[in-house]
PDB file of C-alpha atoms in Angstrom:
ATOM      1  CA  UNK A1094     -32.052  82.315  10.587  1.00  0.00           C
ATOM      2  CA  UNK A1095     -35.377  80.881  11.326  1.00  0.00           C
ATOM      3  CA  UNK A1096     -37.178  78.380  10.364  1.00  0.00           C
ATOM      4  CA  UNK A1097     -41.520  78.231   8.823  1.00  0.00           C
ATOM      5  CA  UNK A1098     -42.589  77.971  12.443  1.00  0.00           C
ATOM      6  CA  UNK A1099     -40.599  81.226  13.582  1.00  0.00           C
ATOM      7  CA  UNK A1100     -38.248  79.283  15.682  1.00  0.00           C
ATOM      8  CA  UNK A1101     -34.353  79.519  15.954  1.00  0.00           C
ATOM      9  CA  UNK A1102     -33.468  76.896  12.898  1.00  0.00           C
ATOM     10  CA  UNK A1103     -30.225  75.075  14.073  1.00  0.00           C
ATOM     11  CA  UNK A1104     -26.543  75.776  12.587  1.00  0.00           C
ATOM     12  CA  UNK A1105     -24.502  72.559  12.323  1.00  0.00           C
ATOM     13  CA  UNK A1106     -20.828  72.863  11.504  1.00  0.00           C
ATOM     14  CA  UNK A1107     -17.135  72.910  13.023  1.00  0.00           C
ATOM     15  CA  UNK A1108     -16.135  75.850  15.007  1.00  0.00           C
ATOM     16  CA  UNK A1109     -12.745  77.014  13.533  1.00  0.00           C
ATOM     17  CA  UNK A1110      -9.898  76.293  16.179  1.00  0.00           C
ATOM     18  CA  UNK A1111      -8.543  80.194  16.516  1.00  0.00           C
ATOM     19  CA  UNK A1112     -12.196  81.130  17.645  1.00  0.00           C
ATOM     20  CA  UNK A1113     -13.118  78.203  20.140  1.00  0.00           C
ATOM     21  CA  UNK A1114      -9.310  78.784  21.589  1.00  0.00           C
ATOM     22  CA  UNK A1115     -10.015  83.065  21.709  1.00  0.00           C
ATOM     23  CA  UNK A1116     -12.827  82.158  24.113  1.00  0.00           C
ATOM     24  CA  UNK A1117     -13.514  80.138  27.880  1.00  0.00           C
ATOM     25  CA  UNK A1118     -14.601  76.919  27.712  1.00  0.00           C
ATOM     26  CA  UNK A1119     -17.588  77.831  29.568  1.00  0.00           C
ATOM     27  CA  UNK A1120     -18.316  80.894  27.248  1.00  0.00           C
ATOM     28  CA  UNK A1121     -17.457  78.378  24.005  1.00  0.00           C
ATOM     29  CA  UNK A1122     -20.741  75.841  25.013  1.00  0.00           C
ATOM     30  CA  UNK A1123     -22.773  78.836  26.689  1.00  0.00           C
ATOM     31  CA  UNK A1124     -22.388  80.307  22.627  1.00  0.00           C
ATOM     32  CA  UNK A1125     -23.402  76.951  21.371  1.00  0.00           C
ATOM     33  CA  UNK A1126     -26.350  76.126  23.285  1.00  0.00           C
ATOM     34  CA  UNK A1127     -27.280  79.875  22.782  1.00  0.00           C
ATOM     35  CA  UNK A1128     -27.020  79.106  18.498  1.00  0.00           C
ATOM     36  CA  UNK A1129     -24.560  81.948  18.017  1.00  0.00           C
ATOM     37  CA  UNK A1130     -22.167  79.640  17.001  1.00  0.00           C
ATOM     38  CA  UNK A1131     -23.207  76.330  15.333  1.00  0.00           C
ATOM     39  CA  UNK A1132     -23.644  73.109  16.947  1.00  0.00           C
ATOM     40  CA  UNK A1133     -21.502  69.857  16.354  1.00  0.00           C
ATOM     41  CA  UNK A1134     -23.180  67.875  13.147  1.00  0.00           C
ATOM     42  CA  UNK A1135     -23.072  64.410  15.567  1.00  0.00           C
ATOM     43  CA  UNK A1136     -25.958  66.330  17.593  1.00  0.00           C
ATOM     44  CA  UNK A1137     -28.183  66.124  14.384  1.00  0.00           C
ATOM     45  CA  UNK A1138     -28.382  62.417  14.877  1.00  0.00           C
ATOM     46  CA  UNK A1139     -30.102  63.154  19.181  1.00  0.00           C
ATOM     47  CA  UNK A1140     -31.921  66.211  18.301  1.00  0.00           C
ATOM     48  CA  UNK A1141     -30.990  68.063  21.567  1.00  0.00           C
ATOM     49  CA  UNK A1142     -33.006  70.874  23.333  1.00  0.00           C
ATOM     50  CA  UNK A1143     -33.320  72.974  26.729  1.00  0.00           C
ATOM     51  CA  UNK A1144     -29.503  72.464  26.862  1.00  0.00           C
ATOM     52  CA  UNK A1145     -27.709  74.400  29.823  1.00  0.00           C
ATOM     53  CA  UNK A1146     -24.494  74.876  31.224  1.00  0.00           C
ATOM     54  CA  UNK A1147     -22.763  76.273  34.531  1.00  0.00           C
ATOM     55  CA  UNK A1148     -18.823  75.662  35.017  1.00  0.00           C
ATOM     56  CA  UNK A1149     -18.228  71.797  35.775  1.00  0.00           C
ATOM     57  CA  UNK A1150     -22.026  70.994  34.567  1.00  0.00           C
ATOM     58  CA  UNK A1151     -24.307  70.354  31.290  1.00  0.00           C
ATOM     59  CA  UNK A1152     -27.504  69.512  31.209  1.00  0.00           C
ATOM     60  CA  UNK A1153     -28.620  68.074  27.470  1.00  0.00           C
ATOM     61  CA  UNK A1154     -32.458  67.592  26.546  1.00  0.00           C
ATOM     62  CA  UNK A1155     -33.449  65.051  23.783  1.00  0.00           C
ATOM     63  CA  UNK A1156     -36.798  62.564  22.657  1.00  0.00           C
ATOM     64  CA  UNK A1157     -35.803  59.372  21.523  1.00  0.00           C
ATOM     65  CA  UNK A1158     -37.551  57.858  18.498  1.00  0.00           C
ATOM     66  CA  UNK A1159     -38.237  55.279  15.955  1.00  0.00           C
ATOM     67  CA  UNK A1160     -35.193  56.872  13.812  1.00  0.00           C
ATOM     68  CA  UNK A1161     -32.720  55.699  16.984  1.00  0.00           C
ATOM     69  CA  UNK A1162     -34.092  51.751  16.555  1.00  0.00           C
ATOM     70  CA  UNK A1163     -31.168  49.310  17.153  1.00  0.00           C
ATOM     71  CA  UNK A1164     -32.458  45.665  14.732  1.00  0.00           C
ATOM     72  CA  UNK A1165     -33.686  44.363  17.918  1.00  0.00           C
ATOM     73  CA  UNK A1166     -36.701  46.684  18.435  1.00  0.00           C
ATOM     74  CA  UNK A1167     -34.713  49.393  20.892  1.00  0.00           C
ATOM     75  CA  UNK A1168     -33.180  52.978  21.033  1.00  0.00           C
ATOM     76  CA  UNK A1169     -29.338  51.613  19.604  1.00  0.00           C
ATOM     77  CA  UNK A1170     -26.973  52.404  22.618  1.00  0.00           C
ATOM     78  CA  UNK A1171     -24.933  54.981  20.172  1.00  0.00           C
ATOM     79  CA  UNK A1172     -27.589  57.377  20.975  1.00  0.00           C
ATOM     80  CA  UNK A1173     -26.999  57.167  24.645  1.00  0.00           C
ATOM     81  CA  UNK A1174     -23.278  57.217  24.221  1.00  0.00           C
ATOM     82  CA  UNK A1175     -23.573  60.506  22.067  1.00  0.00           C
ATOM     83  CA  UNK A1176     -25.874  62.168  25.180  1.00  0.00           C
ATOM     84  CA  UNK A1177     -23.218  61.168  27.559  1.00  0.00           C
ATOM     85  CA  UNK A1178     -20.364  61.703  25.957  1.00  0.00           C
ATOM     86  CA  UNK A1179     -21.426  65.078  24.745  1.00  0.00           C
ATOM     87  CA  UNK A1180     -22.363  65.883  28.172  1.00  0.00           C
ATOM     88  CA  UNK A1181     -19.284  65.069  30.064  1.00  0.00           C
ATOM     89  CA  UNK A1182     -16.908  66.633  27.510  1.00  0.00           C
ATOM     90  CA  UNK A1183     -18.760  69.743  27.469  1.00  0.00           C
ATOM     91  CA  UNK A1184     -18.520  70.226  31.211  1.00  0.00           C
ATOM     92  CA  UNK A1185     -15.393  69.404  30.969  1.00  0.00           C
ATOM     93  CA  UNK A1186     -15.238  72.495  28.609  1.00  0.00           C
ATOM     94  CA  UNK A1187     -16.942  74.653  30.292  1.00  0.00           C
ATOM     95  CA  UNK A1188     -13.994  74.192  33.007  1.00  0.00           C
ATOM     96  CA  UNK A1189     -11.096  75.328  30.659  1.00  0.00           C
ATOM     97  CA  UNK A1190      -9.620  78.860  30.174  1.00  0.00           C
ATOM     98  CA  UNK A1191      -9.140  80.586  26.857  1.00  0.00           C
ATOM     99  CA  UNK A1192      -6.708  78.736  24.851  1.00  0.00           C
ATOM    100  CA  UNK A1193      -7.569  75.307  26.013  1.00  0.00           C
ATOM    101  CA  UNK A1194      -9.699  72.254  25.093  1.00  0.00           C
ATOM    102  CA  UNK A1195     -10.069  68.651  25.849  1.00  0.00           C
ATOM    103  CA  UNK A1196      -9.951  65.132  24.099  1.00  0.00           C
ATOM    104  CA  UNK A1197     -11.627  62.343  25.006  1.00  0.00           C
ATOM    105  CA  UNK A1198      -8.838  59.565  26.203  1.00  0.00           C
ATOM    106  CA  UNK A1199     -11.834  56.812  27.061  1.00  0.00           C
ATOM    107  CA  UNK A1200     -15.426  56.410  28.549  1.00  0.00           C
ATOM    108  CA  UNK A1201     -17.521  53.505  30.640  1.00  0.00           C
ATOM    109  CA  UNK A1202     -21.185  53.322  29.893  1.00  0.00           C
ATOM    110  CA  UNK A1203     -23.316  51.314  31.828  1.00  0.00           C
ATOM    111  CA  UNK A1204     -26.770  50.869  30.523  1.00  0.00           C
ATOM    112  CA  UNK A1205     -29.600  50.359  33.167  1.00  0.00           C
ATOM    113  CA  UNK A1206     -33.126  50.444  31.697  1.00  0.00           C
ATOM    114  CA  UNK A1207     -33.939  50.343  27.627  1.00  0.00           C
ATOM    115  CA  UNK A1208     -35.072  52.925  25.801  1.00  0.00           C
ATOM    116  CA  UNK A1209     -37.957  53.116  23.087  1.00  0.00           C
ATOM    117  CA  UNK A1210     -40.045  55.763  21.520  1.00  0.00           C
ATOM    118  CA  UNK A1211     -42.372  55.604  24.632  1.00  0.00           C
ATOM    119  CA  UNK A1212     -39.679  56.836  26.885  1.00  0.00           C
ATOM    120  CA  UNK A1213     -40.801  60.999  26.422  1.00  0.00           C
ATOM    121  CA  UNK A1214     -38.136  63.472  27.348  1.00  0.00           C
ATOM    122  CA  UNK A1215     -34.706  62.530  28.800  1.00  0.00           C
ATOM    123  CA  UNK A1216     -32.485  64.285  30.869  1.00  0.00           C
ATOM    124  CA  UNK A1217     -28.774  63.913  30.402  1.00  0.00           C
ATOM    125  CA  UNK A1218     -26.565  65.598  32.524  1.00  0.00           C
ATOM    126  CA  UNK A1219     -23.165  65.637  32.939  1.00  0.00           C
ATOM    127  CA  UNK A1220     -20.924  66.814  35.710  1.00  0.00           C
ATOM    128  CA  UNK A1221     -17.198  67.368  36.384  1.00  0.00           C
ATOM    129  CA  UNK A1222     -15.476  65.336  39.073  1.00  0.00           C
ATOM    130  CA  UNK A1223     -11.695  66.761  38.615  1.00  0.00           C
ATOM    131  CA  UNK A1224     -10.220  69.256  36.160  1.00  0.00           C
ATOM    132  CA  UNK A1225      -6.605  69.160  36.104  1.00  0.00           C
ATOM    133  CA  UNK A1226      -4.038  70.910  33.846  1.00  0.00           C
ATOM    134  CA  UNK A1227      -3.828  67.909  32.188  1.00  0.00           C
ATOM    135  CA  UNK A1228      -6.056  65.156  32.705  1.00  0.00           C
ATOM    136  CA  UNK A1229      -9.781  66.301  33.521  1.00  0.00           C
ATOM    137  CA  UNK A1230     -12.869  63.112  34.572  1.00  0.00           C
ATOM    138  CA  UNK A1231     -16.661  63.610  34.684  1.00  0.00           C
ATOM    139  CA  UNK A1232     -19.846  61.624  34.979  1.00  0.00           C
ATOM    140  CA  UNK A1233     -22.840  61.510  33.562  1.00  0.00           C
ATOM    141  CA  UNK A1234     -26.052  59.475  33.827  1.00  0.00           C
ATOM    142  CA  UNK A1235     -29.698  59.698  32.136  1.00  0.00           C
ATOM    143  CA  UNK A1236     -32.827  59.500  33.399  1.00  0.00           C
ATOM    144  CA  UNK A1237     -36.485  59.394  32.062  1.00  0.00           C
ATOM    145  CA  UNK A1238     -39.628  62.280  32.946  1.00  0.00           C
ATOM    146  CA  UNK A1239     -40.364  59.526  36.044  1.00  0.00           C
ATOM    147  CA  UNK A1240     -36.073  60.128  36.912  1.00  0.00           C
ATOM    148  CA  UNK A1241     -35.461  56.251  36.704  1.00  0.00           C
ATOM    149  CA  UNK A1242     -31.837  55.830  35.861  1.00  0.00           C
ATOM    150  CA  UNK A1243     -31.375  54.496  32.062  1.00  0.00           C
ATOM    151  CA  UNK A1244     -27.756  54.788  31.785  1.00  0.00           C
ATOM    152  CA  UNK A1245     -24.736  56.386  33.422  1.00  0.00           C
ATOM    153  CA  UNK A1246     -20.981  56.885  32.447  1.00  0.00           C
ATOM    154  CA  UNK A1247     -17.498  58.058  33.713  1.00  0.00           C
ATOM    155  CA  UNK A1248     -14.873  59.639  31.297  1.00  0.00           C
ATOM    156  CA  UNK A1249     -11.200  60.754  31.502  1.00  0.00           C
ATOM    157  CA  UNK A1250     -10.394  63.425  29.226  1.00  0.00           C
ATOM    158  CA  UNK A1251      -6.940  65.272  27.885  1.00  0.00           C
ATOM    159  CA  UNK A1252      -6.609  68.721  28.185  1.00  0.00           C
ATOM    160  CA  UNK A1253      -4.289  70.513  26.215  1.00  0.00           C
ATOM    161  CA  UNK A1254      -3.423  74.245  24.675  1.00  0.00           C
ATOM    162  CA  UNK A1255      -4.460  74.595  20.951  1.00  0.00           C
ATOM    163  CA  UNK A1256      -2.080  75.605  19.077  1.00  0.00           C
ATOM    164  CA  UNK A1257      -1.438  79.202  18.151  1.00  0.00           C
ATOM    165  CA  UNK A1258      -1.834  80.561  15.295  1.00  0.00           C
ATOM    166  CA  UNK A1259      -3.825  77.464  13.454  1.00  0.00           C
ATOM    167  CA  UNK A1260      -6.813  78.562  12.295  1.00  0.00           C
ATOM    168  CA  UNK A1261      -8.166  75.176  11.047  1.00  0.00           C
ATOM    169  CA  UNK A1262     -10.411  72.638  12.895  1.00  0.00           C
TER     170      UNK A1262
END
């Protein structure tokens, strides 16, 4: 479907289980980011854009605004802990085999420089740094159009089968 300026409008929704586990993990978020399936409703709240993917990597495009102000005058740190989060656990994805997925067990955010609606286009990418059968980690760290560093963040993540036949989310 598009949208009154002939773009690509965005599909937000939950993925039924049976069809994320009948595909890769890396074919799963290559579908997303491609809009042929529909993208998680939390990413309505960063706007995302120019996402890619390779196996073990995601790389997650977003503007931060006036509609992300924290009370004290500041892009709220949920909005960087969405980016990274998102980031990580989708290269972790893109890592898994058919049948597989991943739950976040716990993240560490670090915030380095503030963000505000003058801070253009970040880059958020995220990055695999061991994918077991069980227990996967990543990184993941964003920087601003001059690439200063405005936050970074490890995770360790469960990985586990989905269970067959269930064909709810």
């Amino acid at each position: 479907m598009n949208d009154k300026s002939g773009k690509q409008a965005i599909e937000y929704g939950i993925v039924p289980v049976d069809v994320m586990a009948s595909m890769s993990g890396l074919d799963f978020v290559r579908a997303i980011f491609a809009r042929r399936l529909p993208e998680p409703p939390i990413m309505q709240t960063v706007e995302p854009f120019d996402c890619t993917v390779e196996p073990g990597a995601v790389v997650i495009h977003s503007v931060p605004g006036l509609r992300h102000y924290n009370p004290i005058g500041s892009v709220h740190g949920g909005y960087a802990a969405i980016l990274l989060d998102s980031a990580m656990g989708l290269a972790v994805q893109s890592t898994l085999p058919a049948g597989t997925g991943y739950s976040t067990l716990e993240f560490k955010i670090s915030f380095v420089r503030g963000m505000n609606e003058t801070s253009g286009v970040i880059r958020t990418e995220g990055r695999v740094l061991n994918a077991g059968r069980r227990v996967a980690t990543a990184e993941a760290r964003i920087t601003d159009a001059k690439d200063r560093l405005l936050a970074h963040a490890t995770t360790t993540c469960l990985v586990f089968e989905f269970p067959k036949g269930n064909a709810k989310g």
